[in-house]
Coordinates of C-alpha atoms (C1' of nucleotides) in Angstrom, one line a residue:
Chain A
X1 CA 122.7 108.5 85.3
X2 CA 125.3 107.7 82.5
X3 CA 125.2 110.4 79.7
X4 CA 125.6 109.2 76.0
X5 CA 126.2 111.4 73.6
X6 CA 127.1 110.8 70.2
X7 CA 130.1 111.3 68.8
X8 CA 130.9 112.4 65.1
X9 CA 134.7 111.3 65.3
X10 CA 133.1 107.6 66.1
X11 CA 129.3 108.1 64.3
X12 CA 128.7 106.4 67.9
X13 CA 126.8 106.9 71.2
X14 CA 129.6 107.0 73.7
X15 CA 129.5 107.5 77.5
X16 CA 130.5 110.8 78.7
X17 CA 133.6 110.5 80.7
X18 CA 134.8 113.9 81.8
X19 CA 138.8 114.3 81.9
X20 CA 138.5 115.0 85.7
X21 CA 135.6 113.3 87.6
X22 CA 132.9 115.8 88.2
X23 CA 134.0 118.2 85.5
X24 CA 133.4 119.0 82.0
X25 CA 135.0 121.2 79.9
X26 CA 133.1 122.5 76.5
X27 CA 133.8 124.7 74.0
X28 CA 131.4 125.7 71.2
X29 CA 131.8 127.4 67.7
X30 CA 130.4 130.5 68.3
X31 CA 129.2 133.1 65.5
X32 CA 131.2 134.9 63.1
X33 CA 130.0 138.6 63.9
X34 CA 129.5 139.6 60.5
X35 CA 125.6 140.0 60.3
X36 CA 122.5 139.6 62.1
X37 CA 122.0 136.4 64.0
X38 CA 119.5 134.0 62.3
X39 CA 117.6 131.0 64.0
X40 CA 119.1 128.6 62.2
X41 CA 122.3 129.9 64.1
X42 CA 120.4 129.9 67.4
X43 CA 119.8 126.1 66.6
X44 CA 123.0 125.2 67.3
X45 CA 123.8 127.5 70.1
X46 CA 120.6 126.5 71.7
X47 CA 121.8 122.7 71.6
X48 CA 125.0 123.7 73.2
X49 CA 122.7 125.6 76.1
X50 CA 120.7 122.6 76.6
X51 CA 123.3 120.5 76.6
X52 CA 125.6 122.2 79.6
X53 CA 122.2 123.1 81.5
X54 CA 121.4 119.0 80.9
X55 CA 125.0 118.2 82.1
X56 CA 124.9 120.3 85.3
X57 CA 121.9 119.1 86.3
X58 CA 123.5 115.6 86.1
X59 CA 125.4 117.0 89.0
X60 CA 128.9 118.0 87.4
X61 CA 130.6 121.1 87.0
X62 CA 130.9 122.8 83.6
X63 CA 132.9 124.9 82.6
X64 CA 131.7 126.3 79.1
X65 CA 133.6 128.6 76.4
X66 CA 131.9 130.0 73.0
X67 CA 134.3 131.8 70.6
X68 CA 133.2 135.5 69.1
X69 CA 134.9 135.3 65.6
X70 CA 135.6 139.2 65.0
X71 CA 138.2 138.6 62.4
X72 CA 137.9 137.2 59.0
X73 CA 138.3 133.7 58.0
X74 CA 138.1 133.6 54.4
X75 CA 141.5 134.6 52.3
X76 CA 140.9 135.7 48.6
X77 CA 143.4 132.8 47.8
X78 CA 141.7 129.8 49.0
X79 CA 138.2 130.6 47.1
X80 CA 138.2 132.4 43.7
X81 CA 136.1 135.1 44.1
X82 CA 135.5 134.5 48.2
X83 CA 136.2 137.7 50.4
X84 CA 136.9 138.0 54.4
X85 CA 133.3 138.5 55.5
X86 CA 134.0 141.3 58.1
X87 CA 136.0 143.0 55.1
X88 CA 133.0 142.3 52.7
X89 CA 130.4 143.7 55.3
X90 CA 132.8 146.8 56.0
X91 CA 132.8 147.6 51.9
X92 CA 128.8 147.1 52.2
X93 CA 127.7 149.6 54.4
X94 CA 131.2 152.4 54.9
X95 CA 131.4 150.9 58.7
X96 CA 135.0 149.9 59.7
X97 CA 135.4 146.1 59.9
X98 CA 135.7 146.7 63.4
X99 CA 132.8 148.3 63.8
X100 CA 130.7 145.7 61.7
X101 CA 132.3 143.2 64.4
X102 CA 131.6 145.0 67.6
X103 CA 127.8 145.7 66.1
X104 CA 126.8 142.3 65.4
X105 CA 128.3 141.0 68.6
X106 CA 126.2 143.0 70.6
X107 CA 123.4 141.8 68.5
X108 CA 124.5 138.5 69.2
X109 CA 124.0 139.2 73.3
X110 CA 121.1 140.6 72.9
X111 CA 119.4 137.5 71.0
X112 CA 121.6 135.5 73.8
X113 CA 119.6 137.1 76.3
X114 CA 116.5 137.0 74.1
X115 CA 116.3 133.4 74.0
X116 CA 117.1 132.8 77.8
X117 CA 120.9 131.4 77.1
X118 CA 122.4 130.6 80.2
X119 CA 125.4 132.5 79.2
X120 CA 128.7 130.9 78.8
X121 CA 131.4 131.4 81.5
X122 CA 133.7 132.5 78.6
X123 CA 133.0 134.4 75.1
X124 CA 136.6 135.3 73.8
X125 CA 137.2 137.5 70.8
X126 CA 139.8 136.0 68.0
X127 CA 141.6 139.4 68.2
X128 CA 142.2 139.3 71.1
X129 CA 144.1 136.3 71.2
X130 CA 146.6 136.7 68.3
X131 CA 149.5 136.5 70.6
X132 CA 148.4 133.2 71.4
X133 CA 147.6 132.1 67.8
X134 CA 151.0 133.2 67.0
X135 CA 152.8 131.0 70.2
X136 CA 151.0 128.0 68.2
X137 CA 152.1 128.9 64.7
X138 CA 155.6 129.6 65.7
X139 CA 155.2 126.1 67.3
X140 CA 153.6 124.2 64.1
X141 CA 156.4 126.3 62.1
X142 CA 159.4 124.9 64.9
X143 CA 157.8 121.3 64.2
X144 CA 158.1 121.0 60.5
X145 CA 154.4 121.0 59.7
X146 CA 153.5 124.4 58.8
X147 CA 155.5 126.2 56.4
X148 CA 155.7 129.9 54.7
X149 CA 155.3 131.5 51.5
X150 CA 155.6 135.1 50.7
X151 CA 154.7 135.8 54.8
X152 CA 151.7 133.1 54.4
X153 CA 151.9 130.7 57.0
X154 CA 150.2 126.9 55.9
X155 CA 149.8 123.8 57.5
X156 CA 151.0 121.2 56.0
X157 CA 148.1 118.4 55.9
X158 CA 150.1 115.3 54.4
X159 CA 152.2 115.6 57.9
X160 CA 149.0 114.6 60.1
X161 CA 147.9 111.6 59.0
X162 CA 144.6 111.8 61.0
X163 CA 143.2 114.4 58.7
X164 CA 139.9 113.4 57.3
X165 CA 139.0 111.2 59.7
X166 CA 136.2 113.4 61.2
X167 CA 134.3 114.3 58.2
X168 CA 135.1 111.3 56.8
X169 CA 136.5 112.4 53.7
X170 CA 139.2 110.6 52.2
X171 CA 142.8 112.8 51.5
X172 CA 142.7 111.7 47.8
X173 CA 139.0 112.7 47.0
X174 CA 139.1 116.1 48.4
X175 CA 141.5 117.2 45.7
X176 CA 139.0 115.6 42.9
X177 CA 136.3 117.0 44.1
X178 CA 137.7 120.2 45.5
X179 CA 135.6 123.4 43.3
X180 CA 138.8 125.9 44.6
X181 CA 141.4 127.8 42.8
X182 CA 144.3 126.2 42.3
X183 CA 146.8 128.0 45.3
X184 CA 150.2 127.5 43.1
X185 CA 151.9 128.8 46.4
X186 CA 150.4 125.8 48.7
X187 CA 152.9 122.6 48.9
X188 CA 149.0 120.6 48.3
X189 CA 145.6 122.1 47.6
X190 CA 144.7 120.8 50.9
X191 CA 146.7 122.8 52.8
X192 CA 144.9 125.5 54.8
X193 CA 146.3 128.8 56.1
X194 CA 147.3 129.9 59.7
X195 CA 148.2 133.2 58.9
X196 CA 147.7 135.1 55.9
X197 CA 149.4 138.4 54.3
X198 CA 146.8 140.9 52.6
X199 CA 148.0 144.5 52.1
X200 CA 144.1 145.4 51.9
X201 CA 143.1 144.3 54.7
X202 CA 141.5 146.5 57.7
X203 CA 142.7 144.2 60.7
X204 CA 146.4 143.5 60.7
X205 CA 148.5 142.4 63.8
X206 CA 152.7 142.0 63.2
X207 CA 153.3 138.1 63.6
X208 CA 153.8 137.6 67.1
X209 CA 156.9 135.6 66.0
X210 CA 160.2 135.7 64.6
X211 CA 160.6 136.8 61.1
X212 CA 157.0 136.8 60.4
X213 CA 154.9 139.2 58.1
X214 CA 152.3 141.3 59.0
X215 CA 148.7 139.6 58.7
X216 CA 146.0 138.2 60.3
X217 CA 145.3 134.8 61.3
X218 CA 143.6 132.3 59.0
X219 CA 139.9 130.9 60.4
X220 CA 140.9 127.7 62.4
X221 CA 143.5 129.0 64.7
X222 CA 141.6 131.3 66.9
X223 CA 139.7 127.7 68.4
X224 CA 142.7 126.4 69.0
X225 CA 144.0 128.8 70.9
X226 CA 141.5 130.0 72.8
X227 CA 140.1 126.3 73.8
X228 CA 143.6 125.8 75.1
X229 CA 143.8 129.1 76.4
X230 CA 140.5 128.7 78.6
X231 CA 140.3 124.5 78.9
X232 CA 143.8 123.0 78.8
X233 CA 145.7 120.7 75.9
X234 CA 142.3 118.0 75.9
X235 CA 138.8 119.4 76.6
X236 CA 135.7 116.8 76.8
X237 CA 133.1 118.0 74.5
X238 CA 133.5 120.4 71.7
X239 CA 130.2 121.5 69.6
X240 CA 129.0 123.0 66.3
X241 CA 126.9 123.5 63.6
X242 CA 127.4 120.4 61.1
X243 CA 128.6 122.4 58.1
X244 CA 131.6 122.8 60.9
X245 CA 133.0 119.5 60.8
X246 CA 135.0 119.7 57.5
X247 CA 137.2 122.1 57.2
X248 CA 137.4 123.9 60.2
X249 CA 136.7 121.0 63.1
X250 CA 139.3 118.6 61.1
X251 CA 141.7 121.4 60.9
X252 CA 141.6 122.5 64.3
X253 CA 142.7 118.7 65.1
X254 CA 145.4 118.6 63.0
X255 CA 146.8 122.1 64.1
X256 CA 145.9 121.3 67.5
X257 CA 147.4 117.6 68.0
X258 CA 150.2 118.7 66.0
X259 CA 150.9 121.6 68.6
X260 CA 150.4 119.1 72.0
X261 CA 151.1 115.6 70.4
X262 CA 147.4 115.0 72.7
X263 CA 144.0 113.7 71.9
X264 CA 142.4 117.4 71.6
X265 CA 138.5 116.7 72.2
X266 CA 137.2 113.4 73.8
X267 CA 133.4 114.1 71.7
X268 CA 132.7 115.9 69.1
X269 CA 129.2 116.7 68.6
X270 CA 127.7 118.4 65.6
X271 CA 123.8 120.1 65.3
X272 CA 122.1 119.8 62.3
X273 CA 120.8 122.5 60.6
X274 CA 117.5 123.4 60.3
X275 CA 115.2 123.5 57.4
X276 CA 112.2 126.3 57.4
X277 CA 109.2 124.9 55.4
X278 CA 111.1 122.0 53.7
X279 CA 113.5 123.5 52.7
X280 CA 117.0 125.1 53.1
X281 CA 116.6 128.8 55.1
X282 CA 117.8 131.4 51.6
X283 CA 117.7 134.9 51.5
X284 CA 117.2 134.5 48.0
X285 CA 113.8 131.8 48.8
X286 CA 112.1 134.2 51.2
X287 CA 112.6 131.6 54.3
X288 CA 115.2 133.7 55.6
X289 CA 115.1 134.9 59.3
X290 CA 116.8 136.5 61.9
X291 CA 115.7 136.3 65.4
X292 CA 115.0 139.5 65.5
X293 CA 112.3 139.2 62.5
X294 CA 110.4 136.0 64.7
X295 CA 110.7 139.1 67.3
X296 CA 109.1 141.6 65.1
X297 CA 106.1 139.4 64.3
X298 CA 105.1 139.3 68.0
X299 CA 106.5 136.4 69.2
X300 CA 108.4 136.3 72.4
X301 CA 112.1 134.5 72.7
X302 CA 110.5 131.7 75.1
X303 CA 108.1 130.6 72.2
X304 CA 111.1 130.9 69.3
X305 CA 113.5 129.2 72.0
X306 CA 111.0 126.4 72.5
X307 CA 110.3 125.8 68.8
X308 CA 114.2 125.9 68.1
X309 CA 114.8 123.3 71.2
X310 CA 111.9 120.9 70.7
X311 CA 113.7 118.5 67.9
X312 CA 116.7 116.2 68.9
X313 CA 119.7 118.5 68.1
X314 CA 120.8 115.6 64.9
X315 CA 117.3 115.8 63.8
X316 CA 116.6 117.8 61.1
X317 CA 114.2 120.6 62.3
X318 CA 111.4 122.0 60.1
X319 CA 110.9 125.7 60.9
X320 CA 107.8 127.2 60.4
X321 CA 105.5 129.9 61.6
X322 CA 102.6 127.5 62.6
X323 CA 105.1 125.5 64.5
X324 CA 105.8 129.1 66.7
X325 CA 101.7 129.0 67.1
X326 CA 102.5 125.1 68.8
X327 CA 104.9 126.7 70.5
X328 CA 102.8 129.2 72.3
X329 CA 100.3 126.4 73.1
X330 CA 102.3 124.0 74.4
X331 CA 103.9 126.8 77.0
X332 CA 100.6 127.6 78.0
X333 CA 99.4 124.5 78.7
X334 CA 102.7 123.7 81.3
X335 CA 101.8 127.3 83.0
X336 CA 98.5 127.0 83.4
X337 CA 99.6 123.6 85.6
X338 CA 102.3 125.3 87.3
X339 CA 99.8 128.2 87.8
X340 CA 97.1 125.9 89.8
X341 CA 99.8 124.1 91.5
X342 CA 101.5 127.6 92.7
X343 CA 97.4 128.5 93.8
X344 CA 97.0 125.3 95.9
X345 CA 100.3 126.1 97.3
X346 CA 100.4 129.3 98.3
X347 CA 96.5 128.5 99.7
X348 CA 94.4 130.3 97.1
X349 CA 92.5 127.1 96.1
X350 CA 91.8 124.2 97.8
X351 CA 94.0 121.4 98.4
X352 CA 93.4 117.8 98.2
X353 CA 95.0 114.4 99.2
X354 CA 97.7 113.8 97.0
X355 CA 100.9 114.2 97.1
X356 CA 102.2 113.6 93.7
X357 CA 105.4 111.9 94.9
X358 CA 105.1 108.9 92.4
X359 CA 104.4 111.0 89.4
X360 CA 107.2 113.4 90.4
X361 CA 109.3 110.5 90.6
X362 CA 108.6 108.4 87.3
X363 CA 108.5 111.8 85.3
X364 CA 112.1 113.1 87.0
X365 CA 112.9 109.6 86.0
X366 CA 111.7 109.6 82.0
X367 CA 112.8 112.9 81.3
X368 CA 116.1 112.3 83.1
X369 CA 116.2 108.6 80.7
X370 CA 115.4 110.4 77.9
X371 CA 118.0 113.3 78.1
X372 CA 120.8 111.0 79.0
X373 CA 120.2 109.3 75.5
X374 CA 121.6 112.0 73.3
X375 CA 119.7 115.0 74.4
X376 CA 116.0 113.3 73.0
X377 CA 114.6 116.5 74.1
X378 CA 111.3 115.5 72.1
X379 CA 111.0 112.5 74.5
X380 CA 111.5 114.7 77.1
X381 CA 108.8 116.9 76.3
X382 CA 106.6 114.3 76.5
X383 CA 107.5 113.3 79.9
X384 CA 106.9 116.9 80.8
X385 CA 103.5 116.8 79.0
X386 CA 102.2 113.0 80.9
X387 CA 103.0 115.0 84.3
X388 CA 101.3 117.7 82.9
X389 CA 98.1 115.8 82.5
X390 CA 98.9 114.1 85.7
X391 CA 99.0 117.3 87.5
X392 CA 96.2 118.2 86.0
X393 CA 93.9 115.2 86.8
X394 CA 95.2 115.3 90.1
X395 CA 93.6 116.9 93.8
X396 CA 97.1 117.8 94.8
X397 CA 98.0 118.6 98.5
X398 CA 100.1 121.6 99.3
X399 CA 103.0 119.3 99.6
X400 CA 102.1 117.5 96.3
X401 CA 101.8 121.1 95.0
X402 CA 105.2 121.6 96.0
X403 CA 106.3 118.7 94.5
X404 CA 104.8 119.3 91.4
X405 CA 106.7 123.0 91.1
X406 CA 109.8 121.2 91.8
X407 CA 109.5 118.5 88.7
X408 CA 108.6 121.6 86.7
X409 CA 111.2 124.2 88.3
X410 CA 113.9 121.3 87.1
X411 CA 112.5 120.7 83.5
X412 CA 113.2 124.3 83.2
X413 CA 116.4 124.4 84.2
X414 CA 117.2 121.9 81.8
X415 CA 115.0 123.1 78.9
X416 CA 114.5 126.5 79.7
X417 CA 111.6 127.4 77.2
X418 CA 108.9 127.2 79.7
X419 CA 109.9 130.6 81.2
X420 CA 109.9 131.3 85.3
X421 CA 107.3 129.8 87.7
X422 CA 103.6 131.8 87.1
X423 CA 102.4 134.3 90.1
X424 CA 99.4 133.0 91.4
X425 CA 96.9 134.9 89.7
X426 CA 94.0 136.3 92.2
X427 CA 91.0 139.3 91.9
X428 CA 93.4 141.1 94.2
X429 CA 96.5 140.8 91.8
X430 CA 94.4 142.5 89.0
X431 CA 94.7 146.7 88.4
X432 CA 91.6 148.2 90.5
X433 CA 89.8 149.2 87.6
X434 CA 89.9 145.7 85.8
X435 CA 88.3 144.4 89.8
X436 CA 86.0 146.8 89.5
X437 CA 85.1 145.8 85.8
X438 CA 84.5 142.4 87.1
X439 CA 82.7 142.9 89.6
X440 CA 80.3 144.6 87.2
X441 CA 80.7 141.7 85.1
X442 CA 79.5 139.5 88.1
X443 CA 76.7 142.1 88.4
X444 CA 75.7 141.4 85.0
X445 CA 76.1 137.9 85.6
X446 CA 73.7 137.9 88.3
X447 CA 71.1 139.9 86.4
X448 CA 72.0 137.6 82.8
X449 CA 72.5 140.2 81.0
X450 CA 75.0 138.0 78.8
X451 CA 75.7 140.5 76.3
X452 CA 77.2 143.4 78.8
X453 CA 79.1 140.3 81.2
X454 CA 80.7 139.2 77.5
X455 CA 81.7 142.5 76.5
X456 CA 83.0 143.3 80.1
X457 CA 85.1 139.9 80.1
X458 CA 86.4 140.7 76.2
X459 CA 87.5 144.5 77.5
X460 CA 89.0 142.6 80.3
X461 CA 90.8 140.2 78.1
X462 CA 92.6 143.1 75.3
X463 CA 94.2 144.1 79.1
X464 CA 95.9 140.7 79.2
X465 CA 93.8 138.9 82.1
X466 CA 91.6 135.7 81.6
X467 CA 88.4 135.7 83.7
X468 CA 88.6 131.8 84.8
X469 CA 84.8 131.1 86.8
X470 CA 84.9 128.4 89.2
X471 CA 82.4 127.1 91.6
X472 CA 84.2 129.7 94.3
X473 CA 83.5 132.7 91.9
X474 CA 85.2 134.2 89.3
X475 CA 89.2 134.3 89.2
X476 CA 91.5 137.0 87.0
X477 CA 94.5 135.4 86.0
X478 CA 97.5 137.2 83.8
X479 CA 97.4 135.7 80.5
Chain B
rG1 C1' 130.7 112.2 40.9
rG2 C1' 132.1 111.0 46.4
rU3 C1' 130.4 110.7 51.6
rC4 C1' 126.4 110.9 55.0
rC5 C1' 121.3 111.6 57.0
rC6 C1' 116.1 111.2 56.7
rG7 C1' 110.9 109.5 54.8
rU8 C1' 105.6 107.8 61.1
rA9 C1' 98.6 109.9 61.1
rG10 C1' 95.8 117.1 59.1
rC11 C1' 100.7 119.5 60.9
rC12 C1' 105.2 118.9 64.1
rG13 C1' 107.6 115.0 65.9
rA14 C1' 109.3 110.1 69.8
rG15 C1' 109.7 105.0 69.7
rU16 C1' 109.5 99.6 69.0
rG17 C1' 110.6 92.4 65.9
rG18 C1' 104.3 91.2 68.3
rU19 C1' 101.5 95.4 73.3
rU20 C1' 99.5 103.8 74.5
rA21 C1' 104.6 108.3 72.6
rG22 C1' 103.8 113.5 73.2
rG23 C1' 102.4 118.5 71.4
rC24 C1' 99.3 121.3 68.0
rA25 C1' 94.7 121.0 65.1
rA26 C1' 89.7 118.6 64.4
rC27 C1' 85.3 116.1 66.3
rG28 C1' 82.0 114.1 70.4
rG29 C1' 81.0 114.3 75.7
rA30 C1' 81.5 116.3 81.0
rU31 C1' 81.5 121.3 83.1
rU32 C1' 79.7 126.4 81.7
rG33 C1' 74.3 131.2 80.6
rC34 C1' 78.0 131.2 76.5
rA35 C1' 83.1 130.9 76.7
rA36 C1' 88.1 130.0 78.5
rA37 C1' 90.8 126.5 81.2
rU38 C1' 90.5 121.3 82.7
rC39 C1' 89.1 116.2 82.3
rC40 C1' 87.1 111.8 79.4
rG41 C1' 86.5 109.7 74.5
rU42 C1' 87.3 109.5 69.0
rU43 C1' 89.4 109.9 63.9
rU44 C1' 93.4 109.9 59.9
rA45 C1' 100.3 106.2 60.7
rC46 C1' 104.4 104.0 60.0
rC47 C1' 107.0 106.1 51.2
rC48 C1' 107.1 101.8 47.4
rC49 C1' 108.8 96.7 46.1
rA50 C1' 111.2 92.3 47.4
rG51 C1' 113.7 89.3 51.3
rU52 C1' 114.7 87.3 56.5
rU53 C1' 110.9 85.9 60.2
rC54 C1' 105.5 82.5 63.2
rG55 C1' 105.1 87.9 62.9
rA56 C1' 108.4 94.1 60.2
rU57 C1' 106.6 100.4 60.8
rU58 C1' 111.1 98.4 63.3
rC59 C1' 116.2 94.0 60.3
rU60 C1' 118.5 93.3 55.0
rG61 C1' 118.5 94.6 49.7
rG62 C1' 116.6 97.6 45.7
rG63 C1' 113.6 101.7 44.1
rC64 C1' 111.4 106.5 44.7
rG65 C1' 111.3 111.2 47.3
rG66 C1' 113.6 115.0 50.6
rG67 C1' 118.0 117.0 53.0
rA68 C1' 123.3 117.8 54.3
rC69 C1' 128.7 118.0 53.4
rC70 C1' 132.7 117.9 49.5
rU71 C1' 137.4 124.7 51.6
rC72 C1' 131.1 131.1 52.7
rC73 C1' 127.7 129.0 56.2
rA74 C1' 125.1 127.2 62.9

RNA sequence: GGUCCCGUAGCCGAGUGGUUAGGCAACGGAUUGCAAAUCCGUUUACCCCAGUUCGAUUCUGGGCGGGACCUCCA
């Protein structure tokens, strides 16, 4: 099935058309390790995981890579008053800027692994490729479109032509509209730094080129080299969060292009942020969280993952704590299918006659339809949710049940925020003494004495299994 | 000020020039000792005003409201 996805550089759906046939190469903007990840951050990286677990189920062959930006990217000269966050962090709480950086990153893997990210096959630090930023500068430098001042290294933006085209802006308007400190060293105000010279600050490399000062490397660089480092000169898809696109996507094309005289990126795609309860997540508003605060409050990383993956990645998302409740429900209702399907499989219940092989095949279809078109993962959902119902109505045989685990073992693979396939659930599953409290539950049953077979089911319940009575007897499931 | 996106039932959110999205919640029914789960059924829709059209929630224009970007930001 053809892929469209759409494109920022075109504000159109174009067909995904991998470099080489069978492969694709992405790179995503990862986080700049400077504090705690938030969900809004998990939005966009969430997309990207959904998007290269949608891609390789298409059948091709991804090769993924998501930058770790360890090193600041904001220079006291281009914003009056602005400070290098990892810098700004270090003179916050006494750590070393190094040590704020190797902190949050591990934070970072943690929520990674929190939210079930399939994790990419490449996470590169921007310190550790400033040899590689500095081949690329002393290249831009060679080529007449960077220049330096005082050891600052710019790029000269009236020598690419393309610049703006991505965001849209046009060259003459940014300067009108531009709220920045005037840069009196900068040829134009538009120019944007490479490397920069800062006796204060903690990380410093000598310039891994001729005749250059001791610095670090300005924000946009490190993407540059390290998609070329990983993916080659052109790479097909290239993600980020939509505050991205301008500056630091439209620079990375200019410094980029300039460097390989190539089309960098074949699609651009850009997530919008999210909103939590209406309005824009703020510290200052109370909305603000981290994923570790939705953690906090009890709710597990499959729940926060599904609520954060439910809306179309260009959609904007409403976050709210009710929607985490939805969440929870909507997972329970796909496991409790998958759990009677796994049952009638694996010969615990009964089987029937059907084999679900024409509702396996139109919902494979409509979710397959409706992730092709720009990742509609809320169309996809409900594809998931008709074969739920299906499933449900349904006398399945053991094949069917089979079947069924297989439609649902995909849409996971793809969404991933339904979690693993259940156990089967059985009396025999359950801790002896929670069998033996239902079996004096049944007692009670059998005498109706309702009041001790409620209580017995309720004490059963706070230990996390869900007495389910059928026409066979009672069942214990884990909840 | 410039550029761009959005406005769908109680909530979240698909989609379409005429015909069922889906989830959550609520209500009624089946089932149950009562529940839970499941199934069946029901209720509240397309921001406002013009225009195009046989017909617009869907297209066009205007208005109102919300949001994003314009060198911190996913």
């Amino acid at each position: 099935m053809v892929i469209r996805l759409h494109n920022s550089l075109t504000r159109s759906l174009e067909e995904l058309q991998p470099l080489q046939p069978g492969r694709v190469t992405m790179y995503h903007c990862g986080p700049t390790v400077y504090s705690s990840p938030h969900i809004g951050n998990f939005r966009s990286f969430l997309f990207a995981d959904v998007l290269r677990r949608f891609v390789e189920d298409q059948g091709y062959a991804v090769t993924q890579v998501m930058n770790v930006t360890d090193v600041g990217h904001l220079t006291l000269d281009d914003i009056e008053g602005g400070e290098d966050k990892m810098e700004a962090a270090s003179r916050k709480t006494g750590l070393t800027a190094w040590d704020i950086a190797r902190k949050y990153e591990a934070e970072f893997h943690a929520c990674q692994q929190a939210l079930h990210v399939r994790l990419p096959h490449h996470m590169p630090r921007a310190t550790d490729f400033i040899q590689e930023m500095g081949v690329i500068i002393d290249d831009l430098l060679q080529k007449g479109v960077a220049y330096q001042r005082n050891g600052n290294v710019y790029f000269e933006v009236a020598k690419f032509p393309a610049y703006g085209r991505l965001s849209g802006k046009v060259l003459d308007e940014l300067e009108a509209g531009a709220r920045v400190a005037v840069n009196e060293e900068k040829k134009d105000p538009r120019d944007f730094a490479l490397w920069k010279v800062d006796a204060k600050h903690q990380m410093q490399w000598d310039a891994p080129w001729r005749d250059g000062a001791r610095g670090f490397p300005g924000w946009h660089i490190e993407c540059s080299a390290m998609s070329t480092h990983y993916l080659g000169e052109q790479i097909d898809i290239h993600t980020g969060g939509e505050d991205n696109m301008f500056p630091h996507h439209e620079c990375e094309i200019a410094q980029t292009e300039a460097h390989t005289g190539k089309r960098f990126v074949s699609i651009w795609l850009h997530a919008r942020h999210l909103l939590v309860d209406g309005t824009k997540m703020s510290k200052s508003l109370g909305n603000f969280f981290t994923v570790a605060d939705i953690l906090q409050r009890g709710y597990t990383g499959l729940e926060l993952r599904y609520a954060l993956v439910r809306v179309q990645y260009r959609q904007t998302l409403n976050f709210t704590l009710k929607g985490l409740d939805e969440a929870r429900a909507a997972i329970a209702r796909v496991h409790g299918a998958r759990q009677r399907l796994v049952r009638i499989r694996e010969g615990r219940e009964a089987a029937g006659g059907d084999d679900l092989d024409g509702a396996v095949a139109s919902a494979n279809a409509a979710f397959t339809a409706a992730m092709s078109e720009d990742l509609n993962v809320s169309e996809a959902l409900a594809a998931v949710f008709e074969f739920v119902n299906v499933c449900n109505k349904a006398q399945p045989s053991v094949a069917g049940a089979k079947a069924g685990l297989s439609a649902f073992a995909r849409f996971e693979d793809v969404l991933g925020c339904f979690g693993p396939e259940p156990v089967p659930g059985a009396v025999a599953d359950a801790p002896a003494e929670l069998q033996d409290l239902l079996a004096e539950r049944t007692a009670a049953k059998q005498a109706k004495d309702w009041a001790r077979a409620d209580a017995l089911r309720d004490r059963i319940a706070a230990a996390g299994w869900r007495i389910v009575d059928t026409a066979q007897g009672p069942r214990l499931e884990p909840v």
